[in-house]
GROMACS .gro file of C-alpha atoms in nm:
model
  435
    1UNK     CA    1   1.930   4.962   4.472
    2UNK     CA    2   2.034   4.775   4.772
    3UNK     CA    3   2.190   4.436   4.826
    4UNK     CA    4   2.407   4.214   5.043
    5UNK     CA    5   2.613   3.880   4.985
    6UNK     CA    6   2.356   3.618   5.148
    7UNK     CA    7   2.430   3.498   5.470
    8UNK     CA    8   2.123   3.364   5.681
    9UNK     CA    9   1.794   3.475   5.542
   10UNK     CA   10   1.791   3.197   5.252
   11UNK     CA   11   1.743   2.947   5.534
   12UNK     CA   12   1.336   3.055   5.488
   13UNK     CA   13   1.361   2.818   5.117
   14UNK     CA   14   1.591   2.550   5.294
   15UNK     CA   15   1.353   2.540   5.567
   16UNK     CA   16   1.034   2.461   5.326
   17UNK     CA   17   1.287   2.163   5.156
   18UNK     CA   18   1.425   2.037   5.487
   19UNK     CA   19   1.158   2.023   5.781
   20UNK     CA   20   1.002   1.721   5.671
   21UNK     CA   21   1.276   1.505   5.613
   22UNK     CA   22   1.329   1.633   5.997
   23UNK     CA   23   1.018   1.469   6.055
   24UNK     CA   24   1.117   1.128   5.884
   25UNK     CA   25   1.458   1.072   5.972
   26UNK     CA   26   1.406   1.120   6.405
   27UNK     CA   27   1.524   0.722   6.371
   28UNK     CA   28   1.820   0.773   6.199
   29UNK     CA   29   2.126   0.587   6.385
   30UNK     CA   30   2.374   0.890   6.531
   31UNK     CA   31   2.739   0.799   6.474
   32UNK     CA   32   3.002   0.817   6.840
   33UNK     CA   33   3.079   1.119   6.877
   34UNK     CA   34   3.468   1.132   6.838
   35UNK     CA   35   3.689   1.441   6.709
   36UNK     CA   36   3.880   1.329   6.401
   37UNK     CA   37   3.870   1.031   6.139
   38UNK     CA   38   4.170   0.980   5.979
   39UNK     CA   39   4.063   0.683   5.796
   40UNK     CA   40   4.280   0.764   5.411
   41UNK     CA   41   4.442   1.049   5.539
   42UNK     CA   42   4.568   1.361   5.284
   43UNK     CA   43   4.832   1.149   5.100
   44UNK     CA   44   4.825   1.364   4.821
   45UNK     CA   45   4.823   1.685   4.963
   46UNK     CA   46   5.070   1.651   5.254
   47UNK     CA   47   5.312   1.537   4.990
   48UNK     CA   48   5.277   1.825   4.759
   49UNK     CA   49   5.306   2.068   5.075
   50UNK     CA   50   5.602   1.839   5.189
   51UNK     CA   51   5.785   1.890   4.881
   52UNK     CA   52   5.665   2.202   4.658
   53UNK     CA   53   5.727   2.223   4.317
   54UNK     CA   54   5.898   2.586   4.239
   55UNK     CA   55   5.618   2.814   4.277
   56UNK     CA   56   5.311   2.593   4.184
   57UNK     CA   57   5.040   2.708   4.424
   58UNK     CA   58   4.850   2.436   4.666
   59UNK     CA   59   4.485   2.530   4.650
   60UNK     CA   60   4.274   2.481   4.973
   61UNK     CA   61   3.934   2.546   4.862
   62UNK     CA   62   3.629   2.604   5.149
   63UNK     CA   63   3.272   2.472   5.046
   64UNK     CA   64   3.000   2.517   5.285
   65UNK     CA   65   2.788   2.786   5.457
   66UNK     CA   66   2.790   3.138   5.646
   67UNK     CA   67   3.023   2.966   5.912
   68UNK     CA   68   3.297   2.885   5.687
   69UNK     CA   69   3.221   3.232   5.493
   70UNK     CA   70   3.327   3.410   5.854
   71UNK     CA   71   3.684   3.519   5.848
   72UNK     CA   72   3.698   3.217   6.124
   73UNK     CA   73   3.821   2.892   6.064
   74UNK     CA   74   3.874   2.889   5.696
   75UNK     CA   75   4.117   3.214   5.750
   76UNK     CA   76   4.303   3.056   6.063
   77UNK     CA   77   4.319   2.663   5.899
   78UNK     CA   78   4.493   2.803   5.594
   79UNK     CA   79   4.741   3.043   5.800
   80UNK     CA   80   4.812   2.769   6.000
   81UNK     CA   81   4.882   2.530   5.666
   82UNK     CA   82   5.138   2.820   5.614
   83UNK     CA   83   5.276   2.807   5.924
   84UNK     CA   84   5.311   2.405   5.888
   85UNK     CA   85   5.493   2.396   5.525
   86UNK     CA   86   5.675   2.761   5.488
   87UNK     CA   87   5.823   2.689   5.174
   88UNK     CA   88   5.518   2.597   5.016
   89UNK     CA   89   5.311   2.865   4.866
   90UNK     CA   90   4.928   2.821   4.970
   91UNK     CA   91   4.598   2.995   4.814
   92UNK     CA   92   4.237   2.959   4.896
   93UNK     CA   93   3.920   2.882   4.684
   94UNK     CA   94   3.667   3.035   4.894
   95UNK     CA   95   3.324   2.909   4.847
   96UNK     CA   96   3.145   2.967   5.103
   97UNK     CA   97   2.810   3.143   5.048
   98UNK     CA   98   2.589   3.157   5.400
   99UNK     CA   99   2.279   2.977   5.460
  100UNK     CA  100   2.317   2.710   5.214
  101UNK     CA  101   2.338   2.356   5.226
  102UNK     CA  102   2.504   2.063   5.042
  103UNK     CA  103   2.195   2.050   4.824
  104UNK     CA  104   2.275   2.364   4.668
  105UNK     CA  105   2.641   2.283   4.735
  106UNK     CA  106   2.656   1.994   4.477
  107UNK     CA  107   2.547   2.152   4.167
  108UNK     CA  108   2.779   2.460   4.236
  109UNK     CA  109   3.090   2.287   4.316
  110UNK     CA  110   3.246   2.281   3.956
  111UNK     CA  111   3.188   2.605   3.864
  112UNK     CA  112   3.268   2.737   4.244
  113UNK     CA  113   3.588   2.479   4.302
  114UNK     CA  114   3.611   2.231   4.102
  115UNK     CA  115   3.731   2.477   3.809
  116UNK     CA  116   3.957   2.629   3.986
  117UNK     CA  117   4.171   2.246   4.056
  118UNK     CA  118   4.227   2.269   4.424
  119UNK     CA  119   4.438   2.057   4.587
  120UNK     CA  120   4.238   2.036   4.886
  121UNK     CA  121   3.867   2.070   4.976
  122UNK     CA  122   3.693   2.102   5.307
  123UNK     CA  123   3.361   2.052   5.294
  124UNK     CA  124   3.137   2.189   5.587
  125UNK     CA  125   2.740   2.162   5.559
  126UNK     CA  126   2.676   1.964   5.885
  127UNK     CA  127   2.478   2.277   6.036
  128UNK     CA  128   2.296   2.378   5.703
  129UNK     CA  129   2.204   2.052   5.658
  130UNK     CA  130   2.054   1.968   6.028
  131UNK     CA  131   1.690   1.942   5.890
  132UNK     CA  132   1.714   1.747   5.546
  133UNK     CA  133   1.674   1.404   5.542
  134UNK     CA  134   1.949   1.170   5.573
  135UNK     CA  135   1.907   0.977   5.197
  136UNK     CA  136   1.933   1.353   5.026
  137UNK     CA  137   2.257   1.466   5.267
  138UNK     CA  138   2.364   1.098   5.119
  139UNK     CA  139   2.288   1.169   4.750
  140UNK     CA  140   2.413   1.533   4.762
  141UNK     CA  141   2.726   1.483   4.980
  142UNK     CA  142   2.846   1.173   4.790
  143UNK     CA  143   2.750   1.367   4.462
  144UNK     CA  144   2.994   1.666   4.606
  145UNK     CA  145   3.257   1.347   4.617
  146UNK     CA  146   3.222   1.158   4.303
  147UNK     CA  147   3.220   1.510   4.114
  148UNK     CA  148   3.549   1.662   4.220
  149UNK     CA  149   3.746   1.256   4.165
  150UNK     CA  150   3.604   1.284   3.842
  151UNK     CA  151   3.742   1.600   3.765
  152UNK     CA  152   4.004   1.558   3.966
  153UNK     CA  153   4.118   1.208   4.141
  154UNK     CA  154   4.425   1.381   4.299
  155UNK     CA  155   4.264   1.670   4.535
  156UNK     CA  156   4.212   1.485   4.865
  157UNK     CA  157   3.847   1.599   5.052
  158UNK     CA  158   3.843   1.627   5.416
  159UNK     CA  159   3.483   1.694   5.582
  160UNK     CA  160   3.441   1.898   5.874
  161UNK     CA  161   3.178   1.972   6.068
  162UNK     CA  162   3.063   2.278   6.302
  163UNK     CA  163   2.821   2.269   6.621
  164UNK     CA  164   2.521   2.519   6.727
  165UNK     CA  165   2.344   2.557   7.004
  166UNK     CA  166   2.051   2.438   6.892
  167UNK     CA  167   2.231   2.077   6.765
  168UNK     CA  168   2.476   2.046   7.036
  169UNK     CA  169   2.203   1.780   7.230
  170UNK     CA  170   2.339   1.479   7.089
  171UNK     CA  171   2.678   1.558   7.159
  172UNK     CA  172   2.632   1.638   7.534
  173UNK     CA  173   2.540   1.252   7.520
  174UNK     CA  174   2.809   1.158   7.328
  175UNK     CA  175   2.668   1.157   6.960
  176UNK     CA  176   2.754   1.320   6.623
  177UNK     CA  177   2.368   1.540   6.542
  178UNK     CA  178   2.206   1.340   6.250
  179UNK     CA  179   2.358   1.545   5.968
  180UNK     CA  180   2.709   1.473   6.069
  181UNK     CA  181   2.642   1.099   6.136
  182UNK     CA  182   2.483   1.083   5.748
  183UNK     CA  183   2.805   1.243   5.640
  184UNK     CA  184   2.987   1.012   5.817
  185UNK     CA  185   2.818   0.708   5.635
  186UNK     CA  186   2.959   0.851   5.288
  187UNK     CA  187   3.288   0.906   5.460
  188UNK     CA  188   3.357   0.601   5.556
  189UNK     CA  189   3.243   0.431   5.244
  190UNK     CA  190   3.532   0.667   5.013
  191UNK     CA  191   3.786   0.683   5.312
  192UNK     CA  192   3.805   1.026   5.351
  193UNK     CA  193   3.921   1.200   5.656
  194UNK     CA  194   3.691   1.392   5.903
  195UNK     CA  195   3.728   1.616   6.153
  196UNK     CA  196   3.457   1.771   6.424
  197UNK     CA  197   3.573   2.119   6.509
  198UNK     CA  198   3.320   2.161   6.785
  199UNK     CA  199   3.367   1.869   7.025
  200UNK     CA  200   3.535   2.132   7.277
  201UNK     CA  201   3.261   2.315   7.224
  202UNK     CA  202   3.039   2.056   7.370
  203UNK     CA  203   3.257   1.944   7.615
  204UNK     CA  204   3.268   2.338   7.750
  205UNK     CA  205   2.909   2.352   7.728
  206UNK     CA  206   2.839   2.032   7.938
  207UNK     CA  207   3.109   2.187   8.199
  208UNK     CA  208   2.899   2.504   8.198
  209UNK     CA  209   3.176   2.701   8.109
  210UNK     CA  210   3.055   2.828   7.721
  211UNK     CA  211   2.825   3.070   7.693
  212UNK     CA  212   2.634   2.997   7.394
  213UNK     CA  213   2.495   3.361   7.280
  214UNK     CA  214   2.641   3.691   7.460
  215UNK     CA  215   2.790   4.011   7.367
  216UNK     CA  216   3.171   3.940   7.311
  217UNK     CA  217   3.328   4.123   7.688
  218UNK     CA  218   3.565   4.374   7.607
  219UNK     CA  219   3.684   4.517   7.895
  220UNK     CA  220   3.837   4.423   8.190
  221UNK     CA  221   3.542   4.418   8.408
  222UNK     CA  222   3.334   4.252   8.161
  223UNK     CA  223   3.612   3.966   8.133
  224UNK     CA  224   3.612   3.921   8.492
  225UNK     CA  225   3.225   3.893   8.543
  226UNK     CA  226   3.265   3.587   8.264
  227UNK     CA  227   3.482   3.413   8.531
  228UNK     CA  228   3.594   3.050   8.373
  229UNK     CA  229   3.294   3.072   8.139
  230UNK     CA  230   3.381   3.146   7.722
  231UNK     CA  231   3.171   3.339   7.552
  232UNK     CA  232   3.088   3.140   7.186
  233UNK     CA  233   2.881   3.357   6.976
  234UNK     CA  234   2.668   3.621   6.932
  235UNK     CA  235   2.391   3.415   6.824
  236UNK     CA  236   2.454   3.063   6.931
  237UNK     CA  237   2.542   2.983   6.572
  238UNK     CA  238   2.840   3.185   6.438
  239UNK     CA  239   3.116   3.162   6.631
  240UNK     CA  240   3.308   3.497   6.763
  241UNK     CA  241   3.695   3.493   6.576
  242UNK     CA  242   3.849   3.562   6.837
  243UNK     CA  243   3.675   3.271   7.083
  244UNK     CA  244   3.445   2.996   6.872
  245UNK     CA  245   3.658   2.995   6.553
  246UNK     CA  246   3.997   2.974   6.785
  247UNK     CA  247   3.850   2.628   6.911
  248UNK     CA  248   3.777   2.522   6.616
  249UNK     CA  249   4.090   2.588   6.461
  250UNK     CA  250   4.246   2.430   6.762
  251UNK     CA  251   4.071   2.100   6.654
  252UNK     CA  252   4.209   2.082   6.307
  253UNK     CA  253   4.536   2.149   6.457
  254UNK     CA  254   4.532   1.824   6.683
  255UNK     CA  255   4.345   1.666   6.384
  256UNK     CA  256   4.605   1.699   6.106
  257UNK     CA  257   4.848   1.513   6.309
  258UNK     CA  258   4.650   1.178   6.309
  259UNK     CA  259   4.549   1.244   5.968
  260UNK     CA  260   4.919   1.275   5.877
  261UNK     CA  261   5.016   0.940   5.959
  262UNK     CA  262   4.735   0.762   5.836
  263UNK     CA  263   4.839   0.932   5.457
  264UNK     CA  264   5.003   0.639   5.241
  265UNK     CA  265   5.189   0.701   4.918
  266UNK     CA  266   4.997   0.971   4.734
  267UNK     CA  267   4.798   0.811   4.416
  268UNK     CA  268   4.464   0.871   4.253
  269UNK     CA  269   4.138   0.832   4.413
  270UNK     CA  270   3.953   0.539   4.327
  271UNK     CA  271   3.590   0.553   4.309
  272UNK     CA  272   3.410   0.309   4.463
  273UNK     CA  273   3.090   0.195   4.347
  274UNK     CA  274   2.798   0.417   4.502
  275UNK     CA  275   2.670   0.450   4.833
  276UNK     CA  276   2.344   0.574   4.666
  277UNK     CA  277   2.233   0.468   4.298
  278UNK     CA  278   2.053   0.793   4.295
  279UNK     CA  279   2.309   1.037   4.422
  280UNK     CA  280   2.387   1.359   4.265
  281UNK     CA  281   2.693   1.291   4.054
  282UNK     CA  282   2.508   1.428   3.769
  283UNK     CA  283   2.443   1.772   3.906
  284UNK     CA  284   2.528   2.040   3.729
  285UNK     CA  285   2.447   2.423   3.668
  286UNK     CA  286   2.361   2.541   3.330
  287UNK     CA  287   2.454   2.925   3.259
  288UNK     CA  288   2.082   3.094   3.217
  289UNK     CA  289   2.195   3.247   2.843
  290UNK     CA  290   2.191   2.892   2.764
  291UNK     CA  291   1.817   2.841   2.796
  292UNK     CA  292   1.588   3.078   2.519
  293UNK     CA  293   1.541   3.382   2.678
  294UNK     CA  294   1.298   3.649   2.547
  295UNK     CA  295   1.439   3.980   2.407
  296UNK     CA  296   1.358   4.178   2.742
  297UNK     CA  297   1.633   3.970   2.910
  298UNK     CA  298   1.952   4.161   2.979
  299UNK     CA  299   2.322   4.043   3.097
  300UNK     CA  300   2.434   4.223   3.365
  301UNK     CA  301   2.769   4.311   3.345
  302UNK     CA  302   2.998   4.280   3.665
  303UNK     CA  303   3.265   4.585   3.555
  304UNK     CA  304   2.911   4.774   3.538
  305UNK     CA  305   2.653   4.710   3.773
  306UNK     CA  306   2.731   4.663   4.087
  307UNK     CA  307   2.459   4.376   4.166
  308UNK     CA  308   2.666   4.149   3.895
  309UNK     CA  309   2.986   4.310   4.081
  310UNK     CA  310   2.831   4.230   4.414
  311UNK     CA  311   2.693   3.903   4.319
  312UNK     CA  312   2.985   3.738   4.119
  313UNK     CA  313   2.901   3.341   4.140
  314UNK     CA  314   2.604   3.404   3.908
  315UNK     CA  315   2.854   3.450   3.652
  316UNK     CA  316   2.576   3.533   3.382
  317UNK     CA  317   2.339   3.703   3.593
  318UNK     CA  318   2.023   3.868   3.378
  319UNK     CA  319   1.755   4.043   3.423
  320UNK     CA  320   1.382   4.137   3.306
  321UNK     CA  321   1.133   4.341   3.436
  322UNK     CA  322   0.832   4.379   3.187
  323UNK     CA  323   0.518   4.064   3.241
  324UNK     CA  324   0.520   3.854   2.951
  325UNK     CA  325   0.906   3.790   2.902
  326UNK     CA  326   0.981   3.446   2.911
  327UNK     CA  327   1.282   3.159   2.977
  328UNK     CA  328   1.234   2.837   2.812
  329UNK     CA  329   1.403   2.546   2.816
  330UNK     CA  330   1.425   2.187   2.764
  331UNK     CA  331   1.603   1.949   2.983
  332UNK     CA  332   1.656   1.573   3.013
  333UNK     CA  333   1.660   1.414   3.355
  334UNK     CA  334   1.531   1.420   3.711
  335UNK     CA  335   1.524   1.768   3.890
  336UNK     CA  336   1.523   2.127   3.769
  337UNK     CA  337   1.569   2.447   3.967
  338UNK     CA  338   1.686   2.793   3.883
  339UNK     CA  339   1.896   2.968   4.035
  340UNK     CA  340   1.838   3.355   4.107
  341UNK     CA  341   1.815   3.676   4.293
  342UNK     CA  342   1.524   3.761   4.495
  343UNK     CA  343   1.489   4.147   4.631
  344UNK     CA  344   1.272   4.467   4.680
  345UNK     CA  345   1.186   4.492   4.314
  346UNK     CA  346   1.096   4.166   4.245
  347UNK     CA  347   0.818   4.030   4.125
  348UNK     CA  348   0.623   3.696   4.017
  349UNK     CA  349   0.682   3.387   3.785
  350UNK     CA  350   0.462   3.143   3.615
  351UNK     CA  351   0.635   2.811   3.577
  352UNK     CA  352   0.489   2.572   3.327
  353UNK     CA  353   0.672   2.217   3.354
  354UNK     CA  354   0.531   1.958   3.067
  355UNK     CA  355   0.167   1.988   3.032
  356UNK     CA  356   0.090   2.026   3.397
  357UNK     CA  357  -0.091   2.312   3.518
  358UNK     CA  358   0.094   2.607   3.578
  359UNK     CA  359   0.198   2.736   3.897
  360UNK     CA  360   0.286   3.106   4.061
  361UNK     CA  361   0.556   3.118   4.279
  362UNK     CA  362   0.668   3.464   4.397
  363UNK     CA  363   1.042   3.567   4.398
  364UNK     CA  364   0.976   3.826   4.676
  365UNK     CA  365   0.973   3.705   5.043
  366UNK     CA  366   0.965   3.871   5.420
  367UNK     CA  367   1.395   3.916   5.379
  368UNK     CA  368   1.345   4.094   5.096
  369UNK     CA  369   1.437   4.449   5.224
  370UNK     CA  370   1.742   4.365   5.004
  371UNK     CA  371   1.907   4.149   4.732
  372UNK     CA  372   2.008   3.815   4.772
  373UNK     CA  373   2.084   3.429   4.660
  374UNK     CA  374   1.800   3.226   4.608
  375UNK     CA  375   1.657   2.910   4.465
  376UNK     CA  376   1.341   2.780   4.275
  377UNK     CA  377   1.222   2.470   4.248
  378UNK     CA  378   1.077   2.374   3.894
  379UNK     CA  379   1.044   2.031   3.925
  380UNK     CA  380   1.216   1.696   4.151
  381UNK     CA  381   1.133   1.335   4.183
  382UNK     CA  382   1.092   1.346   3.798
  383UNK     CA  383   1.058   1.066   3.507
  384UNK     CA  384   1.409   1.053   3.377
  385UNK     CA  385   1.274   1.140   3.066
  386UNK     CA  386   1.275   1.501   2.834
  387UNK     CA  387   1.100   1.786   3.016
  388UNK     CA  388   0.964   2.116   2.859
  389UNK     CA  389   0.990   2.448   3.130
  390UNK     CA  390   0.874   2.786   3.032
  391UNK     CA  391   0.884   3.069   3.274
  392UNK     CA  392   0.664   3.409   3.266
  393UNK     CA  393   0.698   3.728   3.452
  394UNK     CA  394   0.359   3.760   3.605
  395UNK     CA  395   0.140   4.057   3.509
  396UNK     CA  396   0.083   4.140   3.938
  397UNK     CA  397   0.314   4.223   4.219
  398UNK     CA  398   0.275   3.977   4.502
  399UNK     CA  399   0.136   4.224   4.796
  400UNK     CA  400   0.456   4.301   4.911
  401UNK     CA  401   0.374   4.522   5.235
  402UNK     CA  402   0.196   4.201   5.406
  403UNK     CA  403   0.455   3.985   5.265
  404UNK     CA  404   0.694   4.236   5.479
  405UNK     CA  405   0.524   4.252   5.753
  406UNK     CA  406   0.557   3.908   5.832
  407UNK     CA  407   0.875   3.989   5.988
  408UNK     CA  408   0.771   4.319   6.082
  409UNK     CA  409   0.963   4.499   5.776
  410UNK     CA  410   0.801   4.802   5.658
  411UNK     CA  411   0.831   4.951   5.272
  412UNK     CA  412   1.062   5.227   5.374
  413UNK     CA  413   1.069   5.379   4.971
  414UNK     CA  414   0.782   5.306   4.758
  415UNK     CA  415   1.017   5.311   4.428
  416UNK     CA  416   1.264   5.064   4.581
  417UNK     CA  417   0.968   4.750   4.592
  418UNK     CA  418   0.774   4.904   4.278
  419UNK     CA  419   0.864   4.630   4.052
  420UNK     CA  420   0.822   4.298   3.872
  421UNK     CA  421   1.185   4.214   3.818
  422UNK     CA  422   1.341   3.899   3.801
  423UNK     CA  423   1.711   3.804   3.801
  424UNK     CA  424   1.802   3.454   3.674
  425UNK     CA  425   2.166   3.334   3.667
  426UNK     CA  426   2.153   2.972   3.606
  427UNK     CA  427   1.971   2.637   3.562
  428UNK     CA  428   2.033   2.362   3.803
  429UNK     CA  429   2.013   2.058   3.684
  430UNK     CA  430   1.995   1.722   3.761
  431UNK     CA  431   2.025   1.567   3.380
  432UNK     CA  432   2.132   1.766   3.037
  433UNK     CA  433   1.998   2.027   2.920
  434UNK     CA  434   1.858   1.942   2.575
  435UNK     CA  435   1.979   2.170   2.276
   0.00000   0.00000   0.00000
């Protein structure tokens, strides 16, 4: 068996949802590019940190993808937090699973933070995000919002936002990229602080001092060759530690100052009335044992296996492997998708929604040499109305050695891909699921 925590192959699904709101949002207004907002401030957090009680912890928590999920910025911010209020006592909520957006984001965030009652959340999906479409970064981002000051009207949100080199154009002219500037809109409707960690970044890179993409120089020789230029990342996307995350550190440093002083008394949050009538406030992710699961499904169990170990945030991870066993449920609302594992021994699924015809979608891709995070559409755009889903393990494999060789992977052991498998963990849903 052979897995990994998820860090950038799940971009092939988000590509398939994003690229064509790519296509229709090239209009989209870009916000000034400018490093901080302090518009409400922290009030409620800078006063607990001010003035601890005893040894109640402050929770930070970290939502966003495989650049908050680096021990980068989310491991510096939080030292530095310590460094700023010694005699408070500080601990992270750290969910940050790589290559995902705010559109998975939203329906995990009470079961990943919200649960947990942080006192703080950063939320950082500006570079997962760069291909959706402005109106679903609005519904899911302002759904992320309106969730966790329902649940919680005293944790303060502050949104940050990363660079790559493949989105740094706008901001060599001055402009936030398109995901940031949608954020923006739903920041500046609830007041809540933002900060962009990578306007040095562009600034270095206009200077032609940043190399984007280069082995990180270690010795002296290497260092000198570099002359004023600093090396970013390895892959013009995840910054180095010890070079792209220091920057970006460096800018929530200068941006908690300003932030600071625009914090007023501390109070509840308000909310407003919605940005978006149709935003995701209603998100939510249903444990899979509470759909009706045929008697071939089994609960993994984390103290046990080590994919349940490995893969903890599907707290009720199953699995079947025989064609024929089946997951139904019923659900009232909007959008359905299920939320899984995909890997070597996976198989097929045939998803019947209402009394359309059914459909088979294969939980196997070209990443699959190993185990990881995925998601699968059952139905979106839906009547608001009840909705009948029933899911079968196909009788076939999908051909998994052309599948593979896509990406020029090979079946290394024929036992480790011989398989029909699937591993479901939880139903996200955009409504109720209907008992």
């Amino acid at each position: 068996m052979s897995f990994r925590v998820p860090v950038i192959p799940i971009l092939l699904s988000w590509l398939v949802l994003h690229l064509a709101g790519a296509a229709r949002a090239d209009d989209f207004p870009l916000a000034p590019a400018e490093e901080v907002h302090a518009r409400g401030g922290l009030p409620n957090f800078f006063a607990k940190a001010a003035h601890p009680e005893g040894d109640k912890e402050i929770k930070v928590a970290y939502l966003g993808g495989s650049i908050t999920a680096q021990p980068g910025w989310r491991v510096k911010s939080l030292a530095h937090l310590r460094s700023l209020f010694p005699a408070a006592k500080f601990s992270e909520i750290n969910a940050a699973i790589g290559g995902t957006g705010s559109d998975l984001g939203v329906f995990r965030v009470k079961q990943d933070v919200l649960d947990q009652h942080p006192d703080l959340l950063f939320v950082e999906f500006a570079v997962n995000d760069g291909g959706a479409a402005p109106e679903q970064i609005f519904r899911c981002v302002e759904g992320i919002v309106r969730q966790t000051w329902k649940a919680n009207p005293k944790c303060d949100i502050c949104f940050v936002y990363t660079v790559t080199e493949a989105l740094v154009g706008p901001m060599l002219e001055g402009k936030y990229p398109r995901a940031a500037s949608a954020m923006e809109k739903v920041a500046e409707h609830y007041g809540i602080s933002s900060i962009h960690m990578g306007m040095e970044v562009a600034k270095l890179a206009k200077e032609g001092k940043l190399v984007w993409k280069a082995p990180l120089p270690k010795t002296d020789a290497e260092k000198a060759s570099l002359g004023d230029k600093f090396v970013f990342s390895g892959d013009g996307t995840h910054p180095y530690p010890e070079t792209g995350h220091e920057l970006y550190l460096q800018a929530i440093v200068r941006a908690l100052e300003p932030i600071r002083a625009a914090s007023s008394k501390p109070a509840p949050h308000e909310l407003a009335a919605p940005l978006m009538a149709d935003n995701y406030e209603r998100a939510r992710l249903v444990p899979i044992g509470e759909a009706q699961l045929s008697s071939g499904f089994v609960k993994l169990d984390p103290a046990k296996d080590p994919m349940a170990k490995s893969f903890s945030r599907l707290k009720d991870l199953h699995r079947a492997s025989q064609p024929g066993e089946t997951i139904r449920f019923k659900f009232k609302g909007t959008r359905a998708a299920l939320y899984d594992l995909v890997g070597p021994d996976c198989g097929q699924v045939i998803i019947t929604l209402d009394d359309k015809p059914p459909k088979t979608v294969a939980r196997f891709d070209s990443y699959c040499t190993y185990h990881r995070l995925a998601t699968l559409v059952i139905g979106s755009e839906l009547p608001d109305t009840e909705h009948t889903v029933r899911i079968e393990i196909h009788p076939d494999q999908p051909d998994k050695a052309k599948i593979l060789a896509e990406r020029n992977n090979t079946i290394d052991k024929p036992e480790r891909y011989n398989g029909t498998a699937i591993y479901p963990g939880a139903i996200l849903l955009l409504g109720e699921l209907v008992r």
